[in-house]
Coordinates of C-alpha atoms in Angstrom, one line a residue:
X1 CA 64.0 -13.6 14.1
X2 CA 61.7 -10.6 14.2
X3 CA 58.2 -10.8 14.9
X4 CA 56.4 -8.9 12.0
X5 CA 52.5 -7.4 13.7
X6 CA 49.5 -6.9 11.7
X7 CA 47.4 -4.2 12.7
X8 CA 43.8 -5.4 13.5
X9 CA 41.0 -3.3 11.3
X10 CA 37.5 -3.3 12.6
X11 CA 35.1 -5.2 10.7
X12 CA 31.5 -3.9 10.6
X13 CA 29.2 -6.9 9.2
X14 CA 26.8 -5.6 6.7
X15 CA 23.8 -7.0 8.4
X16 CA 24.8 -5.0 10.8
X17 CA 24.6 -1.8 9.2
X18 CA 21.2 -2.2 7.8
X19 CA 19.6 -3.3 11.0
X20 CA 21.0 -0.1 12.1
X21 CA 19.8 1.7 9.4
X22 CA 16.2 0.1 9.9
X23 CA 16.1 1.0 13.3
X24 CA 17.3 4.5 12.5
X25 CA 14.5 4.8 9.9
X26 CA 11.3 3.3 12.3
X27 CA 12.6 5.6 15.3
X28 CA 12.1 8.4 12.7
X29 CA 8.9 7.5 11.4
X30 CA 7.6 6.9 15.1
X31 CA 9.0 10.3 15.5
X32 CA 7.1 12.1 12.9
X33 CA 3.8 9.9 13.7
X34 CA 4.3 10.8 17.4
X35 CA 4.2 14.8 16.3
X36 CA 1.3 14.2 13.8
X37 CA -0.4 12.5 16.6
X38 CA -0.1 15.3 19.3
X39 CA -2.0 17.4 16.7
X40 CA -4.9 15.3 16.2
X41 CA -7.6 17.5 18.5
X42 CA -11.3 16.3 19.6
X43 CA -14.1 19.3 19.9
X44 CA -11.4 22.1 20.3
X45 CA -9.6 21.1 23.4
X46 CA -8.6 16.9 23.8
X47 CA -5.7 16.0 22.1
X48 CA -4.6 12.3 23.9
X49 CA -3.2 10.5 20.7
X50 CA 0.7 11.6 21.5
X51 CA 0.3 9.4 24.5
X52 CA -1.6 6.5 22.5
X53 CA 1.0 6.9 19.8
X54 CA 4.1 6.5 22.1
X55 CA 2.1 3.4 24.0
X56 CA 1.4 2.0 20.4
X57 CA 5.7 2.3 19.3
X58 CA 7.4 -0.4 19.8
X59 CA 10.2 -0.1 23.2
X60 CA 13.2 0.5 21.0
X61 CA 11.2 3.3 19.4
X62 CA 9.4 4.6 22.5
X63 CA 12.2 7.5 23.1
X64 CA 12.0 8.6 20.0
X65 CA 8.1 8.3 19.9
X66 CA 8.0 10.1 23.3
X67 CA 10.0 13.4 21.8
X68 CA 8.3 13.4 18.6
X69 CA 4.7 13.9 20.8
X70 CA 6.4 16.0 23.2
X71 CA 7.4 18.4 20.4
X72 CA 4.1 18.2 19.1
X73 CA 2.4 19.1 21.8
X74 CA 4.4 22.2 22.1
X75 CA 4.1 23.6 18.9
X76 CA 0.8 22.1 19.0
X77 CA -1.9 24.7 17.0
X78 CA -3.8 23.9 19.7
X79 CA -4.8 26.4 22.5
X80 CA -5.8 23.7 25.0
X81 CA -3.5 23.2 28.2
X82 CA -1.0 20.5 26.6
X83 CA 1.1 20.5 30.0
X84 CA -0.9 17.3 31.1
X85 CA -0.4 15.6 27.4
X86 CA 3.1 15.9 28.0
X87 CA 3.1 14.5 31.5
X88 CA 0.8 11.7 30.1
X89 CA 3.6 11.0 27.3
X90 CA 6.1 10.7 30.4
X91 CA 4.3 8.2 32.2
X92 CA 3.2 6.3 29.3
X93 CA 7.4 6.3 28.3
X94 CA 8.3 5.0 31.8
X95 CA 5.7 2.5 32.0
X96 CA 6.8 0.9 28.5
X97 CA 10.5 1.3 29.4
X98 CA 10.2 -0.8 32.9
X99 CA 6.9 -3.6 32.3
X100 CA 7.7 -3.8 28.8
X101 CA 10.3 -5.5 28.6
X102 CA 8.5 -8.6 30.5
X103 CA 5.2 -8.4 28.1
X104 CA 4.2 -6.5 25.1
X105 CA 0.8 -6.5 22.7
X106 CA -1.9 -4.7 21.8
X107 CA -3.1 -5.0 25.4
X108 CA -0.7 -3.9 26.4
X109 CA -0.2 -0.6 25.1
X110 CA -3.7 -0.6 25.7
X111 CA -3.0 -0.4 29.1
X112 CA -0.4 1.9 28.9
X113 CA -2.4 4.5 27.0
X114 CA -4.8 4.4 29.8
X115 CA -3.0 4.3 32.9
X116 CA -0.8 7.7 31.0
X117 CA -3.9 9.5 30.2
X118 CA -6.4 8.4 33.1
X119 CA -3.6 9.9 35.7
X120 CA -3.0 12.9 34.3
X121 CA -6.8 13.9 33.0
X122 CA -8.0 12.9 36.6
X123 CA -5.0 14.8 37.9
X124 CA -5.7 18.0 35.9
X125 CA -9.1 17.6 36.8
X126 CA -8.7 17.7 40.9
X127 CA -6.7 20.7 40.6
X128 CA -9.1 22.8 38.6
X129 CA -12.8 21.9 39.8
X130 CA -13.9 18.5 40.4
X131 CA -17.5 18.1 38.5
X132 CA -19.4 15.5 37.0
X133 CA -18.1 17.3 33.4
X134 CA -14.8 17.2 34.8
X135 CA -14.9 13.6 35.4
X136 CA -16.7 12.6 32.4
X137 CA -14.5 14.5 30.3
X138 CA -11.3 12.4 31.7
X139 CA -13.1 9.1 31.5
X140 CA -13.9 9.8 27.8
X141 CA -10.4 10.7 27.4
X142 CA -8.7 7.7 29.2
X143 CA -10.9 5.8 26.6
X144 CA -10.0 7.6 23.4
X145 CA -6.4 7.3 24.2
X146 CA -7.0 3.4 25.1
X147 CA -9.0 2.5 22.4
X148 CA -6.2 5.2 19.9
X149 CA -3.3 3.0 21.1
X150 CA -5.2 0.0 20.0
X151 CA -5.6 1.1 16.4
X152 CA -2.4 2.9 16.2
X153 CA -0.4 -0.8 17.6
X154 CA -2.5 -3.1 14.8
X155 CA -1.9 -0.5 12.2
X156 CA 2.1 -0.7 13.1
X157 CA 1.8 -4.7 13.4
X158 CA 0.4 -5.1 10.1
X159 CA 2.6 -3.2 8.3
X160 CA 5.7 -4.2 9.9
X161 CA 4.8 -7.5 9.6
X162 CA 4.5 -7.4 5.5
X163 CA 1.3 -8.7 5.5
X164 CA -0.1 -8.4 1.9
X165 CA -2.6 -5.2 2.5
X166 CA -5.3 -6.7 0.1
X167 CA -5.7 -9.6 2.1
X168 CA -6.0 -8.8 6.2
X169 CA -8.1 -9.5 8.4
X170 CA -11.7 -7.1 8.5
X171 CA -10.2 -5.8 12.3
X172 CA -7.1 -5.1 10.6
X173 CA -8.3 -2.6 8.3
X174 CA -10.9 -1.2 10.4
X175 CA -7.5 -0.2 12.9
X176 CA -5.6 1.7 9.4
X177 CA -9.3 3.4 8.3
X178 CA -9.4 5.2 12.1
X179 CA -5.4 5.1 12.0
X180 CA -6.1 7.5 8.3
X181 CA -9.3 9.5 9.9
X182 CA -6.9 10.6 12.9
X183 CA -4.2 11.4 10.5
X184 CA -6.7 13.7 8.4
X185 CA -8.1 15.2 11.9
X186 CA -4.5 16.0 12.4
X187 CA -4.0 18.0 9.6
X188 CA -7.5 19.8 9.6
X189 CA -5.3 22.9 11.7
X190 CA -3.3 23.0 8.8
X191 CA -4.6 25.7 6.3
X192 CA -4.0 27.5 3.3
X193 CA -5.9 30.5 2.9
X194 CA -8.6 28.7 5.1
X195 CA -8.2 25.3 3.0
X196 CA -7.5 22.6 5.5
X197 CA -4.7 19.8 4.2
X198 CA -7.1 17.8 6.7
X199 CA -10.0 17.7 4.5
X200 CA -8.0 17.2 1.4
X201 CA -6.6 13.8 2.6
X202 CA -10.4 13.2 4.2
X203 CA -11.8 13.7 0.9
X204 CA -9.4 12.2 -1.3
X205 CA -9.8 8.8 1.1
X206 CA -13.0 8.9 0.5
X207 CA -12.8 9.2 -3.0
X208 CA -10.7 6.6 -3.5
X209 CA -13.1 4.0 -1.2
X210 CA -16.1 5.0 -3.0
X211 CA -14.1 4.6 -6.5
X212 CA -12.8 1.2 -5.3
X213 CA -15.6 -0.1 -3.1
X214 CA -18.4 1.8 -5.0
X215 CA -21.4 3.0 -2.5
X216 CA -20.5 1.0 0.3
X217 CA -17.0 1.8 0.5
X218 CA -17.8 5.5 0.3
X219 CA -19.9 5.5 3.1
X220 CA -17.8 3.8 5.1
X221 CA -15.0 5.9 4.4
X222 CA -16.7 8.9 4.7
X223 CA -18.2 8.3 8.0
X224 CA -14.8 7.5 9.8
X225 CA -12.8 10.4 8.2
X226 CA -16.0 12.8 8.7
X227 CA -16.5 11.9 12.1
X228 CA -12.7 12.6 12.8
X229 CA -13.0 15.5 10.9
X230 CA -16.1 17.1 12.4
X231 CA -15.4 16.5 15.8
X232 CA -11.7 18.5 15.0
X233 CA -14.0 21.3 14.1
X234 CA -16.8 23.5 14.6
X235 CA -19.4 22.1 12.0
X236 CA -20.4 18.9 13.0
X237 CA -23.1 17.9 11.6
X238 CA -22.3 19.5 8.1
X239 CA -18.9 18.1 8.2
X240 CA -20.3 14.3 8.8
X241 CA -23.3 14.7 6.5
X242 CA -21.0 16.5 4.0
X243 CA -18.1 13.0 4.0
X244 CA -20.6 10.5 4.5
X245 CA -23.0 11.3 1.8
X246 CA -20.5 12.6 -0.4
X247 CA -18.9 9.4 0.0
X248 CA -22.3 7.2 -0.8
X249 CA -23.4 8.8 -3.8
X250 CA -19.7 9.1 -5.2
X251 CA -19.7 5.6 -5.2
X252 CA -23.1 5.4 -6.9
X253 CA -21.2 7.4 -9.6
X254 CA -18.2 5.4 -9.6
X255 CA -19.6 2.8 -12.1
X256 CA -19.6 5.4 -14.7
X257 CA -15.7 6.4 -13.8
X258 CA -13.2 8.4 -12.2
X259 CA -15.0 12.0 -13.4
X260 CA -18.6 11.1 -12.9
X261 CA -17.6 9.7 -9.1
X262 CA -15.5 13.0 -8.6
X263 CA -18.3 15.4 -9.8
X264 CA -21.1 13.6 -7.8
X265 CA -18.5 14.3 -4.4
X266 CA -18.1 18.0 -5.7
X267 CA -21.5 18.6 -6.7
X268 CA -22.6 17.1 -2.5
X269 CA -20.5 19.4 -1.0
X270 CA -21.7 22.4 -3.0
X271 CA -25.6 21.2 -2.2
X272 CA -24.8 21.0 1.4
X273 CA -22.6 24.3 2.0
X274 CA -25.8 26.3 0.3
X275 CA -28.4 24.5 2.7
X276 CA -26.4 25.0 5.8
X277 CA -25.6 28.6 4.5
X278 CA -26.6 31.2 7.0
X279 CA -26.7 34.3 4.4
X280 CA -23.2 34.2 2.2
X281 CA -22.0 30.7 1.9
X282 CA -18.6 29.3 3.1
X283 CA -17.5 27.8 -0.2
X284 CA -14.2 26.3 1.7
X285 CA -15.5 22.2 1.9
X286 CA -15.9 22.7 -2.0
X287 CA -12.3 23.8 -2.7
X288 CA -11.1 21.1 -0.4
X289 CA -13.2 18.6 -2.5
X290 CA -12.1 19.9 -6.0
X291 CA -9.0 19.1 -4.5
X292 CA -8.9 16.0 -3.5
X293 CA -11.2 15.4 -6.8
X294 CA -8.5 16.7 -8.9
X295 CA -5.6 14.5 -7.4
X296 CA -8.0 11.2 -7.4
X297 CA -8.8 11.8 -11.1
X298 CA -4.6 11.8 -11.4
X299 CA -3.5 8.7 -9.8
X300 CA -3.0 6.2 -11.8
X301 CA -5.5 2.9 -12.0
X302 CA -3.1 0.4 -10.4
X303 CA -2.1 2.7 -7.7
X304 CA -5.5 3.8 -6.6
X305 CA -6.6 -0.4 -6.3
X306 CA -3.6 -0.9 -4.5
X307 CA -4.8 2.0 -1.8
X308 CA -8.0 0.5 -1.8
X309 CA -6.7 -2.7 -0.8
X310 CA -5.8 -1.2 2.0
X311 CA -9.3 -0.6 3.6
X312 CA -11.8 -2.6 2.0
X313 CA -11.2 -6.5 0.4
X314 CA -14.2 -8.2 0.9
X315 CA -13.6 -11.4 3.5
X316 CA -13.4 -14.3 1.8

């Protein structure tokens, strides 16, 4: 008799393939949030929210987390010295490859974010000229990267998590409001014939918050996305004044709909860039608000309250 052999095929298990597929998909979103991140730049020159946003990844992602910062920080529109953000995204990546895998959390990457940033900001700092500014620049730092990390891991938990966004926690949508205001200060380097994408997606959040949340959600909204937004620029206190009253008398507007709430934003920003005006006025802040005005006035009912949800459901 003759022994007939069957070849053995490989069998790849479906479940399989789409675990590998989700993995594939969050390494590449931690990627491209990592690179947004590295962008995100405080009064011209501190840039620490690559490092918070690699602490803040989850470990399978961290790798993938750590390139997309260290590639933001080098083609970073930036003209601070990004050397030390990128040594602070390689301690931050060691530290979560070797203690994480005993204990993760918010803490955590808390933690992580601080010890990354602290030794590198206090390291840069001893080799240029150790000063009271010096110091109290890396301090401040340390503690914008810390408290980052912290907004940037409950943002990630609540969304991979599925929790319905209309119902979480008050803590839970403060963390995604800062998580958006970074995002916006991110993209304020971006321009277009000096329009910033930055203050499009500031504006057009607070739009949206002050046509959801009338008065109250507008100023909310537009004093975390102006402060992000000011302190990415030049104009601070126009900047802030500009979002946060836009913001409150939008949503004094908003009652009357979509138009009057968008015209009442427009029509702050235009008041404010004449009084600030030192001889011709810089009309930019108003083309950034018609905008955002323009595309709030376009998205549909249902997808604008579902947005809103986001950021502001009363607690019950």
């Amino acid at each position: 008799m003759t022994e007939v052999k069957t070849k053995k095929t490989s069998h790849i298990e479906p479940g399989k393939i789409k675990e590998s597929a989700a993995g594939l998909l969050s390494t590449g979103i931690w990627i491209i949030i990592s690179f947004a991140a590295a962008n995100a730049v405080l009064f011209g020159g501190l840039a620490p929210f690559g490092a918070a946003a690699v602490a803040a990844a989850r470990r399978r992602d961290a790798v993938g987390a750590a390139f997309g910062a260290i590639m933001g920080y080098i083609f970073s529109m930036s003209t601070g010295n990004n050397i030390r953000y990128i040594a602070a995204v390689l301690v931050v990546l060691g530290l979560k490859l070797v203690f994480e895998r005993f204990a993760e959390g918010d803490f955590v990457s808390v933690l992580m974010a601080a010890a990354g940033t602290g030794l590198t900001s206090f390291g840069y700092a001893s080799m240029t000229l150790i000063s009271g500014y010096n110091s109290g620049i890396a301090i401040a730092e340390t503690a914008v990267a810390a408290g980052s990390a912290y907004f940037f891991k409950r943002t990630s938990s609540a969304i991979e998590h599925g929790k319905n966004l209309a119902v979480l926690s008050g803590g839970d949508r403060a963390c995604i409001i800062m998580t958006a205001a970074i995002a916006a200060a991110s993209l304020t380097p971006v321009t277009v014939y000096n329009i910033s994408a930055g203050g499009i997606i500031a504006g057009l959040a607070v739009l949206i918050a002050a046509g959801y949340g009338k008065e109250s959600g507008g100023a909310v909204a537009g004093v975390a996305t102006g402060t992000a937004v000011a302190l990415s620029g030049d104009m601070l206190g126009s900047t802030l004044s500009g979002y946060a009253v836009g913001g409150l008398i939008a949503g004094i507007f908003a009652v009357f709909g979509k138009l009057p709430c968008a015209g009442a934003y427009i029509a702050v920003k235009l008041i404010i860039c004449l009084a600030v005006a030192d001889g011709y006025p810089i009309f930019t802040p108003v083309y950034e608000a018609v905008i955002a005005s323009a595309v709030f006035v376009l998205i549909p009912e249902k997808a604008g309250k579902y947005i809103f949800g986001i950021s502001y459901v009363k607690e019950n």
